[in-house]
PDB file of C-alpha atoms in Angstrom:
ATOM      1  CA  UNK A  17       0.000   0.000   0.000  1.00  0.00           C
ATOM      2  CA  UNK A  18       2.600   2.116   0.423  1.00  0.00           C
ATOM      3  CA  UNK A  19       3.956   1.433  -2.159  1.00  0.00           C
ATOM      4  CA  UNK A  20       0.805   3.258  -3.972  1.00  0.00           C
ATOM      5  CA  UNK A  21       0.887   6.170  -1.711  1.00  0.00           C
ATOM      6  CA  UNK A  22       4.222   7.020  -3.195  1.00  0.00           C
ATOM      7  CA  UNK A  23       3.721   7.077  -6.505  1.00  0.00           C
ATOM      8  CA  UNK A  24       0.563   8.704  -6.439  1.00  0.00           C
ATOM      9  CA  UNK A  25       2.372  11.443  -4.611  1.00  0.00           C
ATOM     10  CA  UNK A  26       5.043  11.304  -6.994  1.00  0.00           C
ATOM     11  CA  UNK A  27       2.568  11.625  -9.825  1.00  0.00           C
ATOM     12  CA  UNK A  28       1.255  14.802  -8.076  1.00  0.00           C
ATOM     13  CA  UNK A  29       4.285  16.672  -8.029  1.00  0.00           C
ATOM     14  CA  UNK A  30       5.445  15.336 -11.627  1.00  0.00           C
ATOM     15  CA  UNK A  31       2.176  16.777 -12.879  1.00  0.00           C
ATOM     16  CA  UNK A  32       2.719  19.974 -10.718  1.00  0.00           C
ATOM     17  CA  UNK A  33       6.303  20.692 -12.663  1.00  0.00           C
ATOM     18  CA  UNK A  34       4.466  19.810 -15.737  1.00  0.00           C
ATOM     19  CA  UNK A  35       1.913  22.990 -14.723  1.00  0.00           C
ATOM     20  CA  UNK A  36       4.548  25.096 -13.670  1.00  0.00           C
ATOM     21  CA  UNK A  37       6.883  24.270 -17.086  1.00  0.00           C
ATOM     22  CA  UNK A  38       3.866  25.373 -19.089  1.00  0.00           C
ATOM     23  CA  UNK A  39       3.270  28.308 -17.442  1.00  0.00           C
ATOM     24  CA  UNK A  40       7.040  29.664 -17.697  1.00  0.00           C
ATOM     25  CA  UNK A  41       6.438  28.893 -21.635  1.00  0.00           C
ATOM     26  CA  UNK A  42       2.945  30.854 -21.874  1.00  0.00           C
ATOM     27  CA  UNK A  43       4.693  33.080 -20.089  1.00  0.00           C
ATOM     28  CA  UNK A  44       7.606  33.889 -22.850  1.00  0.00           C
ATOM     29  CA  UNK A  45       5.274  33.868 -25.423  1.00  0.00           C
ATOM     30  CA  UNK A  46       3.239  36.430 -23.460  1.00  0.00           C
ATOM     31  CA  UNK A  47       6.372  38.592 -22.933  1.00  0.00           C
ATOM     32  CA  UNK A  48       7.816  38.348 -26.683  1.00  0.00           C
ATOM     33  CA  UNK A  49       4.182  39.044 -27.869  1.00  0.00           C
ATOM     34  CA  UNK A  50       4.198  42.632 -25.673  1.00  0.00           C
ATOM     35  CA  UNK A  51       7.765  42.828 -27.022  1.00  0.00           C
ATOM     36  CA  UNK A  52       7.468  42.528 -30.653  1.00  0.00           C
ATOM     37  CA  UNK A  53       4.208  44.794 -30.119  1.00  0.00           C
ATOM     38  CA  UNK A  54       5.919  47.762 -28.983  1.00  0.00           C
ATOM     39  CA  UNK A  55       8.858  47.718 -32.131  1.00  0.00           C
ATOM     40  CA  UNK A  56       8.785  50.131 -34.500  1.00  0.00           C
ATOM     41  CA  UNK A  57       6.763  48.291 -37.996  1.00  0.00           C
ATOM     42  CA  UNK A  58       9.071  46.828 -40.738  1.00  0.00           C
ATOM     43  CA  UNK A  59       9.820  49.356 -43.291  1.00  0.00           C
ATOM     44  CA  UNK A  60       7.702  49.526 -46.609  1.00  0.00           C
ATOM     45  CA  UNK A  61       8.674  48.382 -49.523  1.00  0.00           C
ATOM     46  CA  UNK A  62       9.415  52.609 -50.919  1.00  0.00           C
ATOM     47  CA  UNK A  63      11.318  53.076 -47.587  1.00  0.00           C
ATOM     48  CA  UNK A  64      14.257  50.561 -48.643  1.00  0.00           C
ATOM     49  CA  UNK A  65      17.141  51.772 -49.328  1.00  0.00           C
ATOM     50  CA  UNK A  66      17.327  52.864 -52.955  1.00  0.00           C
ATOM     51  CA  UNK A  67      20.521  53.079 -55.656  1.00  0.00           C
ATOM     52  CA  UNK A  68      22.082  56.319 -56.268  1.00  0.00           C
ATOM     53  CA  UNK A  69      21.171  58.243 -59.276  1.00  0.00           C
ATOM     54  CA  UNK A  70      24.980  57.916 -60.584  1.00  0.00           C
ATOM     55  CA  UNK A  71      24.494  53.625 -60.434  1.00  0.00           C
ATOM     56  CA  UNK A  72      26.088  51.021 -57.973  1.00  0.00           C
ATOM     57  CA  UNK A  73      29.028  52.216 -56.293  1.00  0.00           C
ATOM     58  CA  UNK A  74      32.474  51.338 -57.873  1.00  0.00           C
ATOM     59  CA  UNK A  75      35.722  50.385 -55.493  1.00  0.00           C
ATOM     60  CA  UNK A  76      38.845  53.301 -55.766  1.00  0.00           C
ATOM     61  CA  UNK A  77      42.042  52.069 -54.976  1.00  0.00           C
ATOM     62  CA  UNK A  78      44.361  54.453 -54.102  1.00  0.00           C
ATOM     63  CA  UNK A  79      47.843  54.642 -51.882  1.00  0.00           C
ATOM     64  CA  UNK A  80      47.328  57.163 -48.629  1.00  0.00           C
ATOM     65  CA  UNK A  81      49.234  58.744 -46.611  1.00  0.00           C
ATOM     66  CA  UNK A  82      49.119  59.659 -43.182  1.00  0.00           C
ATOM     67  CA  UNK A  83      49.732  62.445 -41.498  1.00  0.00           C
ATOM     68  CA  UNK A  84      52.841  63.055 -39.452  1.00  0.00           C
ATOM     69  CA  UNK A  85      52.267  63.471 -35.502  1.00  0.00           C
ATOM     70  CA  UNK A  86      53.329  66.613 -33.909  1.00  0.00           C
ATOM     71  CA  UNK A  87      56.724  66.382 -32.183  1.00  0.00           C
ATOM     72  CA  UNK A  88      56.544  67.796 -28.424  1.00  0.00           C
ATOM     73  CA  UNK A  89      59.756  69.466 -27.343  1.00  0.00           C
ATOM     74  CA  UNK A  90      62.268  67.773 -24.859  1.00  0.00           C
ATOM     75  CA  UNK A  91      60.836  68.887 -21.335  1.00  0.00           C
ATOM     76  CA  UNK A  92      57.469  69.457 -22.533  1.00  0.00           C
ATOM     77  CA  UNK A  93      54.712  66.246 -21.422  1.00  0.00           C
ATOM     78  CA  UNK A  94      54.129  63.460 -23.910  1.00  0.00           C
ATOM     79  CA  UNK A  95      50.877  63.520 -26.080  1.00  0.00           C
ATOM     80  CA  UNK A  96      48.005  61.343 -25.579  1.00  0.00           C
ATOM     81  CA  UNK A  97      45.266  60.542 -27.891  1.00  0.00           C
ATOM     82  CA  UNK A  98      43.325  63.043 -26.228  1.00  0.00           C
ATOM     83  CA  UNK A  99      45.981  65.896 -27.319  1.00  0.00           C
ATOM     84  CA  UNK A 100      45.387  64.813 -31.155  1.00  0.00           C
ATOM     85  CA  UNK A 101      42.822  65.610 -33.638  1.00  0.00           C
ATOM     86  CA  UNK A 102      41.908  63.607 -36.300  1.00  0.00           C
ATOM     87  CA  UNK A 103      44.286  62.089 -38.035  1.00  0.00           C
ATOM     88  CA  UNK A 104      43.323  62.088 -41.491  1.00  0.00           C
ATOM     89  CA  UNK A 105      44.957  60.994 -44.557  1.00  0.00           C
ATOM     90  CA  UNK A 106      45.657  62.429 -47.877  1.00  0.00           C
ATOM     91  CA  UNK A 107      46.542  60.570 -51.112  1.00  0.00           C
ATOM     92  CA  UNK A 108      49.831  59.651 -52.158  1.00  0.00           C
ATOM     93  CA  UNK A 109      51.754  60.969 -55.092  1.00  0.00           C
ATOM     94  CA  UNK A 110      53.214  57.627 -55.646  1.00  0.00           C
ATOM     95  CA  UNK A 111      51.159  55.169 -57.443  1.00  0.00           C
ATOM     96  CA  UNK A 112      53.591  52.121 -57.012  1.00  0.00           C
ATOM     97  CA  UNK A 113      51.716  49.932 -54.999  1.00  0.00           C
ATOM     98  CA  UNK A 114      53.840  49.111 -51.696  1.00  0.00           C
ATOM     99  CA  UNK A 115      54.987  45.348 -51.788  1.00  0.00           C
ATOM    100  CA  UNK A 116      56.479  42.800 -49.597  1.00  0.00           C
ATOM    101  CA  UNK A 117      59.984  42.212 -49.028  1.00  0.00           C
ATOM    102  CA  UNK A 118      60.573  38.679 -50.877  1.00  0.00           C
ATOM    103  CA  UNK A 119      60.182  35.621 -49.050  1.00  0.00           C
ATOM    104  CA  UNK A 120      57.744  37.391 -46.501  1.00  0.00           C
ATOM    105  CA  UNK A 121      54.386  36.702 -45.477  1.00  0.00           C
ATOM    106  CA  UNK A 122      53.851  40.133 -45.110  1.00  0.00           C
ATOM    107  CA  UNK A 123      51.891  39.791 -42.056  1.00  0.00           C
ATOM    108  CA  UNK A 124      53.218  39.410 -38.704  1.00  0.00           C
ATOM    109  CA  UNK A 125      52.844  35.129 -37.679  1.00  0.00           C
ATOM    110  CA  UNK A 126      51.692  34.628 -41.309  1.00  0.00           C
ATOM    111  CA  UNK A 127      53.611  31.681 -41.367  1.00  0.00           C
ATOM    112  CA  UNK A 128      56.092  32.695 -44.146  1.00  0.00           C
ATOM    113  CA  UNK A 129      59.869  32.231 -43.698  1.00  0.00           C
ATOM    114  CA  UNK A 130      60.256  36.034 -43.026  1.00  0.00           C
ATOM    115  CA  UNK A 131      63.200  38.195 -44.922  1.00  0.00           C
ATOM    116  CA  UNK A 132      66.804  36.409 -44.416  1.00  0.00           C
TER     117      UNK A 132
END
């Protein structure tokens, strides 16, 4: 008999998680409903991005330079990246594209043998 007794109280609380499981899930749903509710709609079909008048956009490839960061005097306190504007970059006047040395990867742990 008791062995009964404990199964039929087992059952209960089995049944009980089973509730509570299904409630956590009704529960998400619930909250992702409210959620998606309160996003701004999809945009139409007219607001998508459109292309320019001119056609697609083509790639330039060009060599830049930077530009050179001001020296501070001896004495004077070191810059920080605060102190600097921003650095911009101007073209080149060389159009020799800058290569390798030979037998480099040309990235740092590439792999490659490196210059010897």
């Amino acid at each position: 008999m008791q062995l009964a007794a404990a199964s039929g109280l087992m059952s209960l609380v089995l049944f009980i998680v089973a509730m509570a499981l299904l409630a956590l899930l009704a529960g998400g749903f619930w909250m992702t409903s409210r959620v998606k509710s309160q996003e701004s709609p999809r945009p139409r079909p007219e607001e998508q991005p459109q292309m320019p008048p001119g056609g697609p956009v083509r790639e330039i490839q060009e060599n830049r330079e930077s530009a050179e960061v001001p020296r501070t005097a001896k004495g004077e306190r070191p810059l920080t990246p605060y102190d600097l504007s921003n650095m911009d970059s101007r073209p080149s006047a060389s159009k020799e594209r800058p290569r390798w040395s030979k037998g480099s990867s040309g990235s740092f742990g590439g792999g490659g043998l490196g210059a010897h």
